[in-house]
Amino acid sequence: MTNHYTVAAPDIILLKLGELILKGLNRRFFEDRLKSNVARRLREYGSFKIYSIQSIIYVEPQNGDCDMAGAYEACKKIFGIITVSRAAACEKDKDAILAAALKYLGGELSSTASFKVESKRSDKSFPMTSIQLSQYVGGGIHDAYPGLKVDVHNPELVVNIEVRDLAAYVHAGGEPGAGGLPAGSCGGAVSLLSGGIDSPVSTYMIARRGVSIVPVHFFSFPYTSEQAKEKVLELARLLQDWCGRLTVHVVPFTRIQEEIRDKCPEDFFTLIMRRFMMRIAEAIALQNGCKALVTGENLGQVASQTMEALHVTESCVSLPVLRPLIGMDKSEIIDLARRIGTFDTSVLPYEDCCTVFTPRHPKTKPRLEEVLAAEAPLNAEALIEEALANTERIKIARRG
Ligand code: ATP
Ligand code: MG
């Protein structure tokens, strides 16, 4: 390894991989996927060189036009990364490292009361131990800022030094990344996306496990308005920061709901409607090579989410139904919705297709045979075919 790093762009972003490190033989596949996800997400922030060495992905701006702050924020939302740090790169030489620390962290050093230096070397040929390097750089910083206290236990500022393969890096500590696995590394799933609080969160949770998402929305115009649809598209736009580009499938659902209202016993309206959603979602999954369905269902939240109701709902499909929120409390779901940025949009007033024909006495403990009998008068196949034929595919644009 060379010791002569030409510092073309001292400002760099370091991405540390999460669970990928555990992936054994598949690790290369996950790492390559992650690198291409990073490249795609950062395209709008300028031209970057992206490479990985020993479980670190390096994001190097290629010129002065790169939006480093924007790129840094975007990196915090890319699944598969546990820590994101913005750093200064310099030559692997103790004085170059000290100079980089003084220059890059000058603002922090002059406004803080105490500090310590923490060094790591993955390049074991570096001629000093980590402790010696920390002492050297700490001494130099102290000479430059004599009023600054060294505090090894509770410092206000930690000056981090990492001596790695191509260069040394100086930074003031990283921030947590998005965790999970790289988008698209674990296949695809159809996610049933309503305008509520829950389904954007369930979509996020499954995407975080490396699954690429095809969102499906059931739209009951004119019982639900054009704004209700816009709201779902806005939620998809917000989710794109995490999930990558999305194409929302908007399924016309009015005819099916009217048929159910006209031909089925009222107590079963919601359950039959949900079964149609599942069958249509499964058909879209098969068209798109997806291997599972995702819903925001949560045990016991409403009449249609008892264990009996969940059984009735899923027994008409054979793909696995993933319900990542199943055991969460509502307050936990809301906290997560706030953290991922969908909550404020979810609580905007809107009409929900589920509330259009709500039964007065919904069945909370339905038996499958009674539901099958209740939906028997419908020509399910024809209704599903018609809904699929009229499904609109909306490619969500980037924000901004
Ligand atoms: P949410 O907050 O996601 O709307 P919810 O607690 O209101 O969920 P329901 O309205 O019973 O519960 O819906 C349960 C799940 O069914 C939703 O999380 C979503 O996955 C799916 N779903 C409901 N309505 C629609 C719709 N109009 N389009 C797509 N999926 C829907
Ligand atoms: Mg809802």
CSV table of C-alpha atoms and ligand atoms in Angstrom, one decimal:
chain,number,residue,atom,x,y,z
A,1,MET,CA,0.0,0.0,0.0
A,2,THR,CA,1.2,3.4,-0.8
A,3,ASN,CA,1.9,6.0,1.8
A,4,HIS,CA,1.7,8.8,-0.7
A,5,TYR,CA,-1.9,9.7,-1.0
A,6,THR,CA,-2.6,12.7,-3.2
A,7,VAL,CA,-5.3,14.6,-1.5
A,8,ALA,CA,-7.4,15.6,-4.4
A,9,ALA,CA,-10.5,16.0,-2.4
A,10,PRO,CA,-9.9,16.1,1.4
A,11,ASP,CA,-13.6,16.1,2.1
A,12,ILE,CA,-14.9,12.5,2.1
A,13,ILE,CA,-17.8,10.4,3.4
A,14,LEU,CA,-17.1,7.1,5.1
A,15,LEU,CA,-19.9,4.4,5.2
A,16,LYS,CA,-19.5,1.5,7.6
A,17,LEU,CA,-21.4,-1.6,6.7
A,18,GLY,CA,-23.8,-3.2,9.0
A,19,GLU,CA,-25.0,-6.8,9.0
A,20,LEU,CA,-23.4,-7.3,5.6
A,21,ILE,CA,-20.2,-8.2,7.4
A,22,LEU,CA,-22.0,-11.4,8.6
A,23,LYS,CA,-23.1,-12.5,5.2
A,24,GLY,CA,-20.2,-14.8,4.6
A,25,LEU,CA,-19.9,-15.9,1.0
A,26,ASN,CA,-22.8,-13.6,-0.2
A,27,ARG,CA,-21.0,-10.6,1.2
A,28,ARG,CA,-19.6,-9.6,-2.1
A,29,PHE,CA,-23.1,-9.6,-3.7
A,30,PHE,CA,-24.5,-7.5,-0.9
A,31,GLU,CA,-21.6,-5.1,-0.9
A,32,ASP,CA,-21.8,-4.6,-4.7
A,33,ARG,CA,-25.5,-4.0,-4.5
A,34,LEU,CA,-24.9,-1.4,-1.8
A,35,LYS,CA,-22.3,0.4,-3.8
A,36,SER,CA,-24.6,0.7,-6.8
A,37,ASN,CA,-27.4,1.9,-4.5
A,38,VAL,CA,-25.1,4.5,-3.1
A,39,ALA,CA,-24.1,5.6,-6.6
A,40,ARG,CA,-27.7,5.9,-7.7
A,41,ARG,CA,-28.9,7.8,-4.7
A,42,LEU,CA,-26.0,10.3,-4.8
A,43,ARG,CA,-26.2,11.0,-8.5
A,44,GLU,CA,-28.3,14.1,-7.9
A,45,TYR,CA,-25.7,15.6,-5.5
A,46,GLY,CA,-22.8,15.6,-8.0
A,47,SER,CA,-20.0,13.4,-9.3
A,48,PHE,CA,-18.6,11.0,-6.8
A,49,LYS,CA,-16.0,8.2,-6.8
A,50,ILE,CA,-17.4,5.3,-4.8
A,51,TYR,CA,-15.2,2.3,-3.8
A,52,SER,CA,-15.0,-0.1,-0.9
A,53,ILE,CA,-12.0,-1.6,0.9
A,54,GLN,CA,-12.4,-3.9,4.0
A,55,SER,CA,-16.0,-3.2,4.9
A,56,ILE,CA,-15.9,0.6,4.4
A,57,ILE,CA,-17.4,2.3,1.5
A,58,TYR,CA,-15.7,5.5,0.5
A,59,VAL,CA,-17.6,8.4,-1.1
A,60,GLU,CA,-15.1,10.8,-2.7
A,61,PRO,CA,-16.3,14.0,-4.4
A,62,GLN,CA,-14.8,14.4,-7.9
A,63,ASN,CA,-14.9,18.1,-8.0
A,64,GLY,CA,-15.9,21.2,-6.0
A,65,ASP,CA,-19.5,21.2,-7.3
A,66,CYS,CA,-20.6,18.3,-5.2
A,67,ASP,CA,-23.3,19.0,-2.5
A,68,MET,CA,-21.5,17.2,0.4
A,69,ALA,CA,-24.1,18.2,3.0
A,70,GLY,CA,-26.9,16.8,0.8
A,71,ALA,CA,-25.0,13.7,0.0
A,72,TYR,CA,-24.3,13.1,3.7
A,73,GLU,CA,-28.0,13.4,4.6
A,74,ALA,CA,-28.9,11.0,1.8
A,75,CYS,CA,-26.4,8.5,3.0
A,76,LYS,CA,-28.1,8.3,6.4
A,77,LYS,CA,-31.2,6.9,4.6
A,78,ILE,CA,-29.5,4.2,2.6
A,79,PHE,CA,-30.2,0.7,4.0
A,80,GLY,CA,-27.2,-1.5,4.8
A,81,ILE,CA,-25.0,1.1,6.5
A,82,ILE,CA,-24.6,1.4,10.3
A,83,THR,CA,-22.4,4.5,10.6
A,84,VAL,CA,-22.0,7.5,8.3
A,85,SER,CA,-19.1,9.9,8.9
A,86,ARG,CA,-18.0,13.0,7.1
A,87,ALA,CA,-14.2,13.2,7.3
A,88,ALA,CA,-11.1,14.9,6.0
A,89,ALA,CA,-8.6,12.6,4.2
A,90,CYS,CA,-4.9,13.2,4.4
A,91,GLU,CA,-1.6,11.5,3.9
A,92,LYS,CA,-0.7,8.7,6.4
A,93,ASP,CA,1.9,10.8,8.2
A,94,LYS,CA,1.6,12.0,11.8
A,95,ASP,CA,2.2,15.7,10.9
A,96,ALA,CA,-0.2,15.6,8.0
A,97,ILE,CA,-2.8,14.1,10.3
A,98,LEU,CA,-2.3,16.8,12.9
A,99,ALA,CA,-2.5,19.5,10.3
A,100,ALA,CA,-5.7,18.0,8.9
A,101,ALA,CA,-7.2,17.8,12.4
A,102,LEU,CA,-6.4,21.4,13.1
A,103,LYS,CA,-7.7,22.6,9.8
A,104,TYR,CA,-10.8,20.4,9.4
A,105,LEU,CA,-12.0,20.5,13.1
A,106,GLY,CA,-10.8,24.1,13.7
A,107,GLY,CA,-14.4,25.4,14.2
A,108,GLU,CA,-15.2,22.6,16.7
A,109,LEU,CA,-11.8,22.9,18.5
A,110,SER,CA,-12.2,26.6,19.1
A,111,SER,CA,-15.7,26.4,20.5
A,112,THR,CA,-15.4,23.4,22.8
A,113,ALA,CA,-14.1,23.1,26.4
A,114,SER,CA,-12.6,19.5,26.4
A,115,PHE,CA,-11.5,16.9,23.9
A,116,LYS,CA,-9.7,13.6,23.5
A,117,VAL,CA,-8.2,11.9,20.4
A,118,GLU,CA,-9.1,8.4,19.5
A,119,SER,CA,-7.1,6.6,16.9
A,120,LYS,CA,-7.6,3.3,15.0
A,121,ARG,CA,-5.3,1.8,12.5
A,122,SER,CA,-6.3,-0.9,10.1
A,123,ASP,CA,-3.0,-0.3,8.3
A,124,LYS,CA,-0.7,-2.1,10.8
A,125,SER,CA,2.4,-1.0,8.9
A,126,PHE,CA,1.9,2.6,10.2
A,127,PRO,CA,4.9,3.3,12.3
A,128,MET,CA,3.1,4.4,15.5
A,129,THR,CA,0.7,2.5,17.7
A,130,SER,CA,-2.8,4.0,18.1
A,131,ILE,CA,-2.0,5.3,21.5
A,132,GLN,CA,1.2,7.0,20.3
A,133,LEU,CA,-0.6,8.6,17.5
A,134,SER,CA,-3.4,9.8,19.8
A,135,GLN,CA,-0.8,11.3,22.1
A,136,TYR,CA,1.1,13.0,19.3
A,137,VAL,CA,-2.0,14.6,17.8
A,138,GLY,CA,-3.5,15.4,21.2
A,139,GLY,CA,-0.3,17.2,22.2
A,140,GLY,CA,-0.3,19.2,18.9
A,141,ILE,CA,-3.9,20.2,19.4
A,142,HIS,CA,-3.2,21.2,23.0
A,143,ASP,CA,-0.3,23.4,21.8
A,144,ALA,CA,-2.6,25.1,19.3
A,145,TYR,CA,-5.4,25.6,21.8
A,146,PRO,CA,-3.8,25.8,25.3
A,147,GLY,CA,-7.1,26.6,27.0
A,148,LEU,CA,-8.6,23.3,25.8
A,149,LYS,CA,-8.8,20.6,28.5
A,150,VAL,CA,-8.0,16.9,27.7
A,151,ASP,CA,-10.8,14.7,29.2
A,152,VAL,CA,-10.5,11.0,28.4
A,153,HIS,CA,-13.7,10.1,30.2
A,154,ASN,CA,-16.3,12.7,29.2
A,155,PRO,CA,-15.0,14.9,26.4
A,156,GLU,CA,-17.2,17.4,24.6
A,157,LEU,CA,-15.3,16.6,21.4
A,158,VAL,CA,-13.8,13.4,20.2
A,159,VAL,CA,-11.2,13.8,17.5
A,160,ASN,CA,-11.3,10.5,15.6
A,161,ILE,CA,-8.4,9.3,13.5
A,162,GLU,CA,-8.6,6.3,11.3
A,163,VAL,CA,-5.4,5.1,9.5
A,164,ARG,CA,-6.7,3.0,6.6
A,165,ASP,CA,-5.5,1.5,3.4
A,166,LEU,CA,-5.2,4.5,1.1
A,167,ALA,CA,-5.1,7.4,3.5
A,168,ALA,CA,-5.7,8.6,7.1
A,169,TYR,CA,-9.1,10.2,8.0
A,170,VAL,CA,-10.0,12.7,10.6
A,171,HIS,CA,-13.5,13.3,11.8
A,172,ALA,CA,-15.6,14.3,14.8
A,173,GLY,CA,-17.5,11.1,15.1
A,174,GLY,CA,-20.1,9.5,12.9
A,175,GLU,CA,-23.9,9.3,13.0
A,176,PRO,CA,-26.0,6.2,12.9
A,177,GLY,CA,-26.9,5.0,9.5
A,178,ALA,CA,-30.2,3.5,8.4
A,179,GLY,CA,-29.2,-0.1,9.3
A,180,GLY,CA,-30.9,-3.1,7.6
A,181,LEU,CA,-29.8,-4.6,4.3
A,182,PRO,CA,-29.2,-3.0,0.9
A,183,ALA,CA,-32.4,-2.3,-1.1
A,184,GLY,CA,-33.1,-5.0,-3.6
A,185,SER,CA,-30.7,-7.6,-2.1
A,186,CYS,CA,-33.6,-9.8,-0.8
A,187,GLY,CA,-36.1,-9.8,-3.7
A,188,GLY,CA,-39.4,-7.9,-4.1
A,189,ALA,CA,-42.7,-7.6,-2.3
A,190,VAL,CA,-46.0,-5.8,-3.0
A,191,SER,CA,-46.9,-3.5,-0.2
A,192,LEU,CA,-50.6,-2.5,0.4
A,193,LEU,CA,-50.3,1.3,0.9
A,194,SER,CA,-53.3,3.2,2.2
A,195,GLY,CA,-53.2,6.8,3.3
A,196,GLY,CA,-53.0,5.9,7.0
A,197,ILE,CA,-50.2,5.9,9.6
A,198,ASP,CA,-49.5,2.2,9.6
A,199,SER,CA,-48.8,1.1,6.0
A,200,PRO,CA,-46.0,3.6,5.2
A,201,VAL,CA,-44.3,2.3,8.4
A,202,SER,CA,-44.8,-1.4,7.4
A,203,THR,CA,-43.5,-0.6,3.9
A,204,TYR,CA,-40.4,1.0,5.4
A,205,MET,CA,-39.8,-1.9,7.7
A,206,ILE,CA,-39.8,-4.5,5.0
A,207,ALA,CA,-37.8,-2.3,2.6
A,208,ARG,CA,-35.2,-2.1,5.4
A,209,ARG,CA,-34.7,-5.8,5.2
A,210,GLY,CA,-33.4,-5.4,1.7
A,211,VAL,CA,-36.7,-5.9,-0.1
A,212,SER,CA,-37.6,-3.8,-3.1
A,213,ILE,CA,-41.2,-2.6,-2.9
A,214,VAL,CA,-44.1,-2.4,-5.4
A,215,PRO,CA,-46.7,-0.2,-3.6
A,216,VAL,CA,-50.4,-0.9,-4.4
A,217,HIS,CA,-53.2,1.4,-3.5
A,218,PHE,CA,-56.9,0.7,-3.8
A,219,PHE,CA,-58.8,3.8,-4.9
A,220,SER,CA,-62.5,4.3,-4.5
A,221,PHE,CA,-63.3,7.3,-6.6
A,222,PRO,CA,-65.7,9.2,-6.1
A,223,TYR,CA,-66.2,7.9,-2.6
A,224,THR,CA,-62.7,8.9,-1.9
A,225,SER,CA,-61.4,12.0,-3.5
A,226,GLU,CA,-58.5,12.8,-5.9
A,227,GLN,CA,-56.8,14.4,-2.8
A,228,ALA,CA,-56.9,11.0,-1.0
A,229,LYS,CA,-54.9,9.6,-4.0
A,230,GLU,CA,-52.5,12.5,-4.0
A,231,LYS,CA,-51.9,11.9,-0.4
A,232,VAL,CA,-50.8,8.3,-1.0
A,233,LEU,CA,-48.6,9.4,-3.9
A,234,GLU,CA,-47.0,12.0,-1.5
A,235,LEU,CA,-46.4,9.2,1.1
A,236,ALA,CA,-44.7,7.2,-1.7
A,237,ARG,CA,-42.6,10.2,-2.5
A,238,LEU,CA,-41.5,10.4,1.1
A,239,LEU,CA,-40.8,6.7,1.3
A,240,GLN,CA,-38.5,6.9,-1.8
A,241,ASP,CA,-35.8,8.5,0.3
A,242,TRP,CA,-35.5,5.1,2.0
A,243,CYS,CA,-36.8,2.6,-0.6
A,244,GLY,CA,-35.4,4.0,-3.8
A,245,ARG,CA,-37.6,4.7,-6.9
A,246,LEU,CA,-41.2,3.5,-6.6
A,247,THR,CA,-44.0,2.9,-9.1
A,248,VAL,CA,-47.3,3.0,-7.3
A,249,HIS,CA,-50.1,0.8,-8.7
A,250,VAL,CA,-53.4,2.5,-8.3
A,251,VAL,CA,-56.2,-0.1,-8.5
A,252,PRO,CA,-59.8,1.2,-9.2
A,253,PHE,CA,-61.8,-0.3,-6.4
A,254,THR,CA,-65.2,1.4,-6.6
A,255,ARG,CA,-67.0,-1.3,-8.7
A,256,ILE,CA,-65.9,-4.1,-6.4
A,257,GLN,CA,-67.0,-2.2,-3.3
A,258,GLU,CA,-70.4,-1.4,-4.9
A,259,GLU,CA,-70.9,-5.1,-5.9
A,260,ILE,CA,-70.1,-6.1,-2.3
A,261,ARG,CA,-72.5,-3.6,-0.9
A,262,ASP,CA,-75.3,-4.7,-3.3
A,263,LYS,CA,-74.8,-8.5,-3.1
A,264,CYS,CA,-73.3,-9.5,0.2
A,265,PRO,CA,-74.4,-9.4,3.9
A,266,GLU,CA,-73.4,-6.2,5.6
A,267,ASP,CA,-71.5,-7.8,8.5
A,268,PHE,CA,-69.0,-9.2,6.0
A,269,PHE,CA,-68.3,-6.1,3.9
A,270,THR,CA,-64.9,-5.2,5.3
A,271,LEU,CA,-63.6,-8.8,5.3
A,272,ILE,CA,-64.7,-9.5,1.7
A,273,MET,CA,-63.2,-6.2,0.6
A,274,ARG,CA,-59.9,-7.1,2.2
A,275,ARG,CA,-59.9,-10.5,0.5
A,276,PHE,CA,-60.3,-8.7,-2.8
A,277,MET,CA,-57.4,-6.5,-1.9
A,278,MET,CA,-55.2,-9.5,-1.2
A,279,ARG,CA,-56.1,-11.3,-4.4
A,280,ILE,CA,-55.4,-8.3,-6.5
A,281,ALA,CA,-52.2,-7.6,-4.7
A,282,GLU,CA,-51.1,-11.2,-5.3
A,283,ALA,CA,-51.8,-10.9,-9.0
A,284,ILE,CA,-49.7,-7.7,-9.2
A,285,ALA,CA,-47.0,-9.5,-7.2
A,286,LEU,CA,-46.9,-12.3,-9.7
A,287,GLN,CA,-46.8,-9.9,-12.6
A,288,ASN,CA,-43.8,-8.2,-11.0
A,289,GLY,CA,-41.8,-11.2,-9.8
A,290,CYS,CA,-42.6,-10.3,-6.1
A,291,LYS,CA,-42.5,-13.1,-3.5
A,292,ALA,CA,-44.6,-11.7,-0.7
A,293,LEU,CA,-47.4,-9.2,0.3
A,294,VAL,CA,-46.9,-6.6,3.0
A,295,THR,CA,-49.7,-4.9,5.1
A,296,GLY,CA,-49.8,-2.5,8.0
A,297,GLU,CA,-52.1,-4.8,10.0
A,298,ASN,CA,-51.7,-4.9,13.7
A,299,LEU,CA,-53.2,-7.5,16.1
A,300,GLY,CA,-56.4,-6.4,17.7
A,301,GLN,CA,-56.4,-2.8,16.4
A,302,VAL,CA,-59.8,-3.0,14.7
A,303,ALA,CA,-62.5,-5.6,14.0
A,304,SER,CA,-60.8,-6.7,10.8
A,305,GLN,CA,-57.5,-7.4,12.6
A,306,THR,CA,-58.5,-10.2,15.1
A,307,MET,CA,-56.7,-13.5,14.5
A,308,GLU,CA,-59.8,-15.0,13.0
A,309,ALA,CA,-60.1,-12.0,10.6
A,310,LEU,CA,-56.5,-12.2,9.6
A,311,HIS,CA,-57.0,-15.9,8.8
A,312,VAL,CA,-60.0,-15.2,6.6
A,313,THR,CA,-58.1,-12.3,4.9
A,314,GLU,CA,-55.0,-14.3,4.0
A,315,SER,CA,-56.6,-17.6,3.2
A,316,CYS,CA,-57.4,-16.5,-0.4
A,317,VAL,CA,-53.7,-16.1,-1.3
A,318,SER,CA,-50.7,-18.3,-1.3
A,319,LEU,CA,-47.9,-15.8,-1.1
A,320,PRO,CA,-46.7,-15.1,2.4
A,321,VAL,CA,-48.3,-12.1,4.0
A,322,LEU,CA,-45.7,-10.0,6.0
A,323,ARG,CA,-47.2,-7.9,8.8
A,324,PRO,CA,-44.2,-6.2,10.4
A,325,LEU,CA,-46.3,-4.1,12.8
A,326,ILE,CA,-48.3,-7.1,14.1
A,327,GLY,CA,-47.0,-6.9,17.7
A,328,MET,CA,-46.3,-3.2,18.0
A,329,ASP,CA,-48.2,-0.7,20.2
A,330,LYS,CA,-49.8,2.2,18.3
A,331,SER,CA,-47.5,4.7,20.1
A,332,GLU,CA,-44.4,2.8,18.8
A,333,ILE,CA,-45.8,2.9,15.3
A,334,ILE,CA,-46.4,6.6,15.6
A,335,ASP,CA,-42.8,7.2,16.9
A,336,LEU,CA,-41.4,5.3,13.9
A,337,ALA,CA,-43.7,7.2,11.5
A,338,ARG,CA,-42.4,10.4,12.8
A,339,ARG,CA,-38.8,9.3,12.6
A,340,ILE,CA,-39.1,8.2,8.9
A,341,GLY,CA,-41.0,11.4,8.1
A,342,THR,CA,-44.4,10.1,7.0
A,343,PHE,CA,-46.5,10.9,10.1
A,344,ASP,CA,-47.4,14.5,9.2
A,345,THR,CA,-48.7,13.5,5.8
A,346,SER,CA,-50.5,10.4,7.1
A,347,VAL,CA,-52.6,12.5,9.6
A,348,LEU,CA,-53.8,14.9,7.0
A,349,PRO,CA,-57.6,14.5,6.7
A,350,TYR,CA,-58.6,12.1,4.0
A,351,GLU,CA,-61.3,9.5,3.3
A,352,ASP,CA,-60.4,5.9,3.6
A,353,CYS,CA,-61.8,3.4,1.2
A,354,CYS,CA,-62.3,1.1,4.2
A,355,THR,CA,-64.7,3.5,5.8
A,356,VAL,CA,-66.9,4.0,2.7
A,357,PHE,CA,-69.1,1.0,3.4
A,358,THR,CA,-68.4,0.2,7.0
A,359,PRO,CA,-70.7,-2.4,8.5
A,360,ARG,CA,-72.5,-1.4,11.7
A,361,HIS,CA,-71.7,-4.7,13.3
A,362,PRO,CA,-68.6,-6.1,11.7
A,363,LYS,CA,-67.8,-9.8,12.4
A,364,THR,CA,-64.9,-10.0,14.8
A,365,LYS,CA,-64.7,-13.8,14.9
A,366,PRO,CA,-65.6,-14.8,11.3
A,367,ARG,CA,-65.5,-18.4,10.2
A,368,LEU,CA,-64.0,-19.0,6.8
A,369,GLU,CA,-67.1,-21.0,5.5
A,370,GLU,CA,-69.5,-18.2,6.3
A,371,VAL,CA,-67.3,-15.6,4.5
A,372,LEU,CA,-67.0,-17.9,1.5
A,373,ALA,CA,-70.8,-18.2,1.4
A,374,ALA,CA,-71.2,-14.5,1.8
A,375,GLU,CA,-69.0,-13.7,-1.1
A,376,ALA,CA,-70.4,-16.5,-3.3
A,377,PRO,CA,-72.8,-14.3,-5.3
A,378,LEU,CA,-69.9,-12.2,-6.7
A,379,ASN,CA,-68.1,-13.0,-9.9
A,380,ALA,CA,-64.7,-12.5,-8.2
A,381,GLU,CA,-62.6,-13.5,-11.2
A,382,ALA,CA,-64.2,-11.0,-13.6
A,383,LEU,CA,-64.1,-8.2,-11.0
A,384,ILE,CA,-60.4,-8.8,-10.3
A,385,GLU,CA,-59.6,-9.0,-14.0
A,386,GLU,CA,-61.4,-5.7,-14.7
A,387,ALA,CA,-59.6,-4.0,-11.8
A,388,LEU,CA,-56.2,-5.3,-13.0
A,389,ALA,CA,-56.9,-4.2,-16.5
A,390,ASN,CA,-57.6,-0.6,-15.3
A,391,THR,CA,-54.8,-0.3,-12.9
A,392,GLU,CA,-52.8,2.8,-13.3
A,393,ARG,CA,-49.0,2.7,-12.8
A,394,ILE,CA,-47.6,6.0,-11.5
A,395,LYS,CA,-43.8,6.5,-11.4
A,396,ILE,CA,-43.1,8.7,-8.5
A,397,ALA,CA,-40.8,11.7,-9.3
A,398,ARG,CA,-38.0,12.7,-7.1
A,399,ARG,CA,-38.6,15.4,-4.6
A,400,GLY,CA,-37.3,18.9,-4.8
B,1,ATP,P1,-53.3,2.1,7.8
B,1,ATP,O1,-52.9,3.1,8.9
B,1,ATP,O2,-52.2,1.5,7.1
B,1,ATP,O3,-54.4,2.6,6.9
B,1,ATP,P2,-55.2,0.8,9.5
B,1,ATP,O4,-54.7,0.6,10.9
B,1,ATP,O5,-56.0,2.0,9.2
B,1,ATP,O6,-53.9,0.8,8.6
B,1,ATP,P3,-56.9,-0.8,7.9
B,1,ATP,O7,-57.4,0.4,7.3
B,1,ATP,O8,-57.8,-1.8,8.5
B,1,ATP,O9,-55.9,-0.5,9.1
B,1,ATP,O10,-55.9,-1.5,6.9
B,1,ATP,C1,-55.1,-2.5,7.2
B,1,ATP,C2,-54.1,-2.6,6.1
B,1,ATP,O11,-54.7,-2.9,4.8
B,1,ATP,C3,-53.3,-1.3,5.8
B,1,ATP,O12,-52.3,-1.2,6.7
B,1,ATP,C4,-52.9,-1.5,4.4
B,1,ATP,O13,-51.7,-2.3,4.3
B,1,ATP,C5,-54.1,-2.2,3.8
B,1,ATP,N1,-55.0,-1.3,3.2
B,1,ATP,C6,-56.2,-0.8,3.7
B,1,ATP,N2,-56.8,0.1,2.9
B,1,ATP,C7,-56.0,0.1,1.8
B,1,ATP,C8,-56.1,0.8,0.5
B,1,ATP,N3,-57.1,1.7,0.2
B,1,ATP,N4,-55.1,0.6,-0.4
B,1,ATP,C9,-54.1,-0.2,-0.1
B,1,ATP,N5,-54.0,-0.9,1.0
B,1,ATP,C10,-54.9,-0.7,2.0
B,2,MG,MG,-56.4,2.7,7.2
